[in-house]
Coordinates of C-alpha atoms in Angstrom, one line a residue:
M1 CA 0.0 -0.1 0.1
K2 CA 1.4 3.1 -1.2
L3 CA -1.1 5.2 0.9
S4 CA -3.2 5.7 3.7
I5 CA -5.6 8.7 4.0
V6 CA -7.5 9.2 7.4
S7 CA -10.0 11.0 8.4
T8 CA -12.6 11.4 11.4
M9 CA -16.2 11.8 11.8
Y10 CA -18.1 13.9 14.2
H11 CA -21.6 16.0 12.6
S12 CA -20.0 15.1 9.3
A13 CA -22.8 13.6 7.5
A14 CA -23.1 17.0 5.7
Y15 CA -18.8 16.8 4.2
V16 CA -18.9 13.0 3.7
M17 CA -19.4 12.2 0.2
E18 CA -17.4 15.6 -1.0
F19 CA -14.8 14.7 0.9
C20 CA -14.6 11.5 -0.4
E21 CA -14.8 12.0 -3.8
R22 CA -12.3 14.9 -3.5
I23 CA -9.7 13.4 -1.7
A24 CA -10.3 10.1 -4.1
V25 CA -9.2 11.9 -7.1
Q26 CA -6.1 13.6 -5.3
A27 CA -5.1 9.9 -4.0
E28 CA -5.5 8.1 -7.6
K29 CA -3.1 11.2 -8.8
I30 CA -0.6 10.0 -6.7
A31 CA -0.9 6.3 -5.9
G32 CA -2.9 4.6 -8.5
D33 CA -4.8 2.1 -6.9
E34 CA -2.5 1.5 -4.1
Y35 CA -4.3 3.4 -1.5
E36 CA -6.8 3.6 1.0
I37 CA -9.3 6.5 3.0
I38 CA -9.6 5.3 6.3
L39 CA -13.1 7.2 8.3
V40 CA -12.9 6.9 11.9
N41 CA -17.2 7.1 12.7
D42 CA -16.4 9.0 16.4
G43 CA -19.8 8.7 17.4
S44 CA -21.0 10.5 15.3
P45 CA -25.0 11.7 16.2
D46 CA -26.0 12.4 13.0
H47 CA -26.2 9.9 10.3
A48 CA -22.6 10.0 8.6
L49 CA -22.2 6.8 9.1
D50 CA -24.8 5.9 6.4
V51 CA -23.3 8.5 4.2
A52 CA -20.2 7.1 4.3
L53 CA -21.7 3.2 4.2
E54 CA -23.0 5.0 0.6
A55 CA -19.6 6.4 -0.4
Q56 CA -18.3 2.9 0.2
S57 CA -20.2 1.3 -2.1
K58 CA -19.2 4.1 -5.0
N59 CA -15.4 3.3 -3.7
K60 CA -13.8 0.2 -2.3
K61 CA -10.9 1.5 -1.0
I62 CA -12.7 3.3 2.0
R63 CA -12.6 1.7 5.4
I64 CA -14.7 2.5 7.7
V65 CA -14.4 2.4 11.8
D66 CA -17.2 2.9 13.9
L67 CA -16.3 3.4 17.3
S68 CA -18.7 2.1 20.1
R69 CA -19.3 5.8 21.6
N70 CA -17.7 9.4 21.1
F71 CA -14.3 9.2 22.6
G72 CA -12.9 12.4 21.3
H73 CA -11.4 13.7 18.2
H74 CA -7.5 13.1 19.1
P75 CA -8.4 9.9 20.3
A76 CA -10.2 9.3 17.3
I77 CA -7.1 10.0 15.2
L78 CA -5.0 8.0 17.0
T79 CA -7.5 4.6 16.3
G80 CA -7.5 5.6 12.6
L81 CA -3.9 6.1 12.4
G82 CA -3.3 2.3 14.0
Y83 CA -5.2 0.9 11.1
A84 CA -2.8 3.0 8.5
T85 CA -1.2 0.1 6.7
G86 CA 0.4 2.6 3.9
A87 CA 4.1 3.9 3.3
H88 CA 2.8 7.1 3.2
V89 CA -0.3 8.7 5.7
F90 CA -2.1 11.4 4.9
L91 CA -4.6 13.0 8.2
I92 CA -7.0 15.3 7.6
D93 CA -10.3 17.0 8.5
I94 CA -13.4 15.6 7.0
D95 CA -15.1 19.1 7.4
L96 CA -13.1 20.6 4.0
E97 CA -12.0 23.5 6.1
E98 CA -8.7 22.2 4.7
P99 CA -9.0 20.8 0.9
P100 CA -8.2 18.1 0.1
E101 CA -6.6 18.9 -2.8
I102 CA -3.7 19.9 -0.8
L103 CA -2.8 16.6 -0.6
S104 CA -1.0 17.2 -4.0
E105 CA 0.9 19.8 -2.6
F106 CA 1.9 18.2 0.5
W107 CA 3.3 15.2 -1.7
D108 CA 5.7 17.3 -3.6
T109 CA 7.4 18.8 -0.8
F110 CA 7.4 15.4 1.0
Q111 CA 9.3 13.8 -2.3
N112 CA 11.3 17.1 -2.8
A113 CA 12.6 17.0 0.5
K114 CA 15.9 15.4 2.1
E115 CA 15.7 12.6 5.2
V116 CA 11.7 14.3 6.1
D117 CA 9.1 11.7 8.3
V118 CA 6.5 14.6 8.5
V119 CA 5.2 17.2 6.3
G120 CA 2.6 19.5 8.3
G121 CA 0.4 22.6 7.3
V122 CA -0.4 25.6 9.5
Q123 CA -2.8 28.3 8.6
M124 CA -2.1 31.3 7.0
A125 CA -4.4 33.3 9.3
R126 CA -6.8 32.1 11.9
L127 CA -10.5 32.0 11.3
G128 CA -13.5 32.9 13.2
D129 CA -14.8 36.2 14.4
A130 CA -12.5 38.7 16.4
Q131 CA -13.1 37.0 19.6
E132 CA -12.2 33.3 18.8
R133 CA -8.7 34.4 16.3
Y134 CA -7.3 36.5 19.3
A135 CA -8.3 34.3 22.0
G136 CA -7.3 31.5 20.4
G137 CA -4.1 32.7 19.3
L138 CA -3.1 34.1 23.6
A139 CA -4.0 30.2 24.1
W140 CA -1.8 28.9 21.5
K141 CA 1.2 31.3 22.6
F142 CA 0.2 30.9 25.9
L143 CA 0.7 27.1 25.6
Q144 CA 3.7 27.7 23.2
K145 CA 5.7 29.4 26.5
L146 CA 4.6 26.3 29.1
S147 CA 5.0 23.4 27.0
S148 CA 8.8 21.6 27.2
T149 CA 8.2 20.5 23.3
E150 CA 8.5 23.2 20.4
L151 CA 4.9 23.8 19.2
P152 CA 5.0 25.5 15.8
A153 CA 1.9 28.2 16.0
N154 CA -1.0 27.9 14.1
L155 CA -0.5 24.2 13.7
I156 CA -3.9 22.5 11.4
T157 CA -4.7 19.0 11.6
A158 CA -3.5 18.4 8.2
R159 CA -0.6 16.2 7.6
L160 CA 1.3 13.8 5.6
M161 CA 3.9 11.1 7.8
S162 CA 5.8 8.6 6.8
Q163 CA 4.8 4.9 8.2
R164 CA 7.8 4.8 10.6
Y165 CA 6.5 7.9 12.2
V166 CA 3.2 6.9 12.5
Q167 CA 4.1 3.6 14.2
A168 CA 6.7 5.9 16.4
L169 CA 3.3 7.8 16.8
M170 CA 1.2 4.7 18.0
S171 CA 4.2 3.9 20.9
Y172 CA 2.5 6.6 22.8
K173 CA -0.1 5.4 25.5
D174 CA -1.4 8.3 26.6
K175 CA -4.7 8.1 27.7
E176 CA -5.9 11.8 27.1
P177 CA -3.5 12.6 24.2
F178 CA -2.7 15.7 22.9
L179 CA -2.2 15.4 19.3
A180 CA 0.0 18.9 18.6
A181 CA 2.0 17.9 21.3
L182 CA 2.5 14.4 20.5
C183 CA 3.9 15.0 17.4
S184 CA 6.1 17.5 18.2
D185 CA 7.6 15.2 21.2
I186 CA 8.2 12.2 18.9
G187 CA 11.3 13.8 16.9
F188 CA 12.4 13.1 14.0
K189 CA 12.8 15.7 10.6
Q190 CA 9.5 17.5 10.1
M191 CA 8.8 20.5 8.2
F192 CA 5.5 23.0 8.0
I193 CA 3.9 24.6 4.9
P194 CA 1.0 27.3 4.6
V195 CA -2.1 25.9 4.2
Q196 CA -5.4 28.8 3.8
K197 CA -8.5 27.2 5.5
T198 CA -11.6 27.9 4.5
D199 CA -14.8 28.7 6.7
D200 CA -17.3 26.6 5.7
S201 CA -18.1 24.4 8.6
T202 CA -19.6 24.9 12.1
T203 CA -16.9 23.9 14.6
T204 CA -17.7 21.4 17.4
Y205 CA -15.1 22.7 19.2
T206 CA -16.5 25.0 22.1
F207 CA -14.5 27.2 24.5
K208 CA -14.8 24.7 27.0
H209 CA -13.4 21.6 24.6
K210 CA -10.9 24.2 24.2
V211 CA -10.0 25.0 27.6
K212 CA -10.0 21.3 28.5
L213 CA -7.6 20.5 25.9
M214 CA -5.0 23.1 26.7
L215 CA -5.4 21.9 30.4
N216 CA -4.4 18.5 29.4
G217 CA -1.8 19.6 27.2
I218 CA -0.1 21.0 29.9
T219 CA -0.5 18.9 32.3
A220 CA 0.7 16.4 30.2
F221 CA 4.4 17.7 28.5
S222 CA 5.4 20.3 31.2
T223 CA 6.3 20.2 34.9
K224 CA 6.5 24.4 33.8
P225 CA 3.9 25.2 36.0
L226 CA 4.8 23.6 39.1
M227 CA 7.9 25.5 39.0
M228 CA 6.0 28.3 38.4
S229 CA 3.9 27.8 41.7
I230 CA 6.8 28.1 43.5
V231 CA 7.8 31.5 42.0
V232 CA 4.4 33.0 43.1
A233 CA 4.6 31.8 46.5
L234 CA 7.2 33.2 46.7
S235 CA 6.0 36.3 45.4
L236 CA 2.8 36.2 47.2
A237 CA 4.9 36.0 50.9
G238 CA 7.1 39.3 49.4
I239 CA 3.5 40.7 48.8
T240 CA 2.5 39.6 52.2
A241 CA 6.1 41.1 53.8
L242 CA 5.5 44.8 52.1
I243 CA 1.6 45.0 53.3
G244 CA 3.7 44.1 56.7
L245 CA 6.1 46.9 56.5
Y246 CA 3.1 48.7 55.7
A247 CA 0.7 47.7 58.6
L248 CA 3.8 48.4 61.1
F249 CA 4.9 51.7 59.9
M250 CA 1.1 53.0 60.1
G251 CA 1.1 51.2 63.6
L252 CA 3.7 53.2 64.5
F253 CA 3.2 56.1 62.8
G254 CA -0.4 56.6 62.0
N255 CA -3.6 55.5 63.0
S256 CA -4.5 51.9 62.6
V257 CA -7.4 49.5 63.7
P258 CA -5.9 47.3 66.7
G259 CA -6.1 43.5 64.9
W260 CA -6.0 44.8 61.5
A261 CA -3.2 43.8 60.5
S262 CA -2.1 41.1 61.5
T263 CA -6.0 39.4 60.4
V264 CA -5.5 40.6 57.1
L265 CA -2.0 39.6 56.5
L266 CA -3.0 35.8 58.0
V267 CA -6.1 35.9 55.7
C268 CA -4.5 37.0 52.3
A269 CA -1.2 35.2 52.8
A270 CA -2.4 31.6 53.9
T271 CA -5.7 32.3 51.6
S272 CA -4.0 32.6 48.4
I273 CA -0.9 30.5 48.3
I274 CA -2.4 27.4 49.7
T275 CA -5.2 27.6 46.9
F276 CA -3.0 28.4 43.9
L277 CA -0.7 25.5 44.6
Q278 CA -4.0 23.3 45.7
G279 CA -5.3 24.2 42.6
M280 CA -2.1 23.5 40.1
N281 CA -1.4 20.3 42.3
A282 CA -4.7 18.8 41.6
L283 CA -4.5 19.5 37.7
Y284 CA -1.1 17.3 38.1
V285 CA -3.1 14.4 40.1
A286 CA -6.5 14.9 38.1
H287 CA -3.9 13.2 35.0
I288 CA -2.0 11.2 37.0
F289 CA -5.4 9.5 38.1
R290 CA -6.7 9.4 34.4
E291 CA -3.5 7.5 33.2
V292 CA -2.7 4.9 35.9
K293 CA -6.8 3.5 35.1
Q294 CA -5.0 2.3 32.1
R295 CA -8.5 2.4 30.2
P296 CA -8.0 1.7 26.3
L297 CA -8.1 4.6 24.3
T298 CA -11.4 3.9 22.0
I299 CA -13.9 1.0 21.6
V300 CA -14.2 -0.1 17.7
R301 CA -17.9 -1.6 17.6
K302 CA -17.1 -2.7 14.0
V303 CA -14.7 -2.8 11.1
H304 CA -16.8 -2.3 7.9
D305 CA -15.0 -3.1 4.8
I306 CA -15.9 -3.2 1.3
E307 CA -16.5 -7.3 1.8
D308 CA -18.9 -6.6 4.3

């Protein structure tokens, strides 16, 4: 098998048929008859599975991995990659925001580069309203600062990978994977090209989902927040000392309410420091708790092959 194409389905019924038709055209130009399209149904609540089965009836190269429920975008992606057998694996979202035609550009870049295992995409400009653009940009910069691995800005899902890189990626056993950090942590020679995304679909990534993903990425790949908690605790201690000096000065040379200084200092210092440290440590304990349970990343209900 020369080329595997992997994508996931969640609220994707409107895009499946067009995606399969467009990506198949690109795959045939590159690999002829030696390609496969792997669609992972991540518990899509619409009729995406039915549309995918219809597309499969028209193209025997389509393979559908039906999960037992919704496990999340990144676990579904890793499940799909586990089924990919091609010497090259192309990962892309199915919602057509990343045009399927970029496969040819990724392929040409991959073939012309020397000893590259990954050609990834970065979006030329963030889409969405002002809040989504600026808040997303700030959140990503914050994540870059805290991450112990180098994360390129404005990464998109689309990437063309060698099979050995995919095997290295599958060797990670994180139960709540953060794909951007995982892909960077593996190493290998990677290069990135700009991609102009379209804004034709409604995102299923809510603000709450994005915050959860960011926190998971931080706690899974960085210990910097733990070090920062010490810095914050020392800073708060310094501020408390300044307040103490101010209270002493007012007690000696000004008017001061008896007991005010000691009460304020104790309450502010103890509450601020303890609350912050407990919250930070709780994030790491929660992440450890999820990992040690050793639950499967996803559960496959059925694999639909053309023979079925």
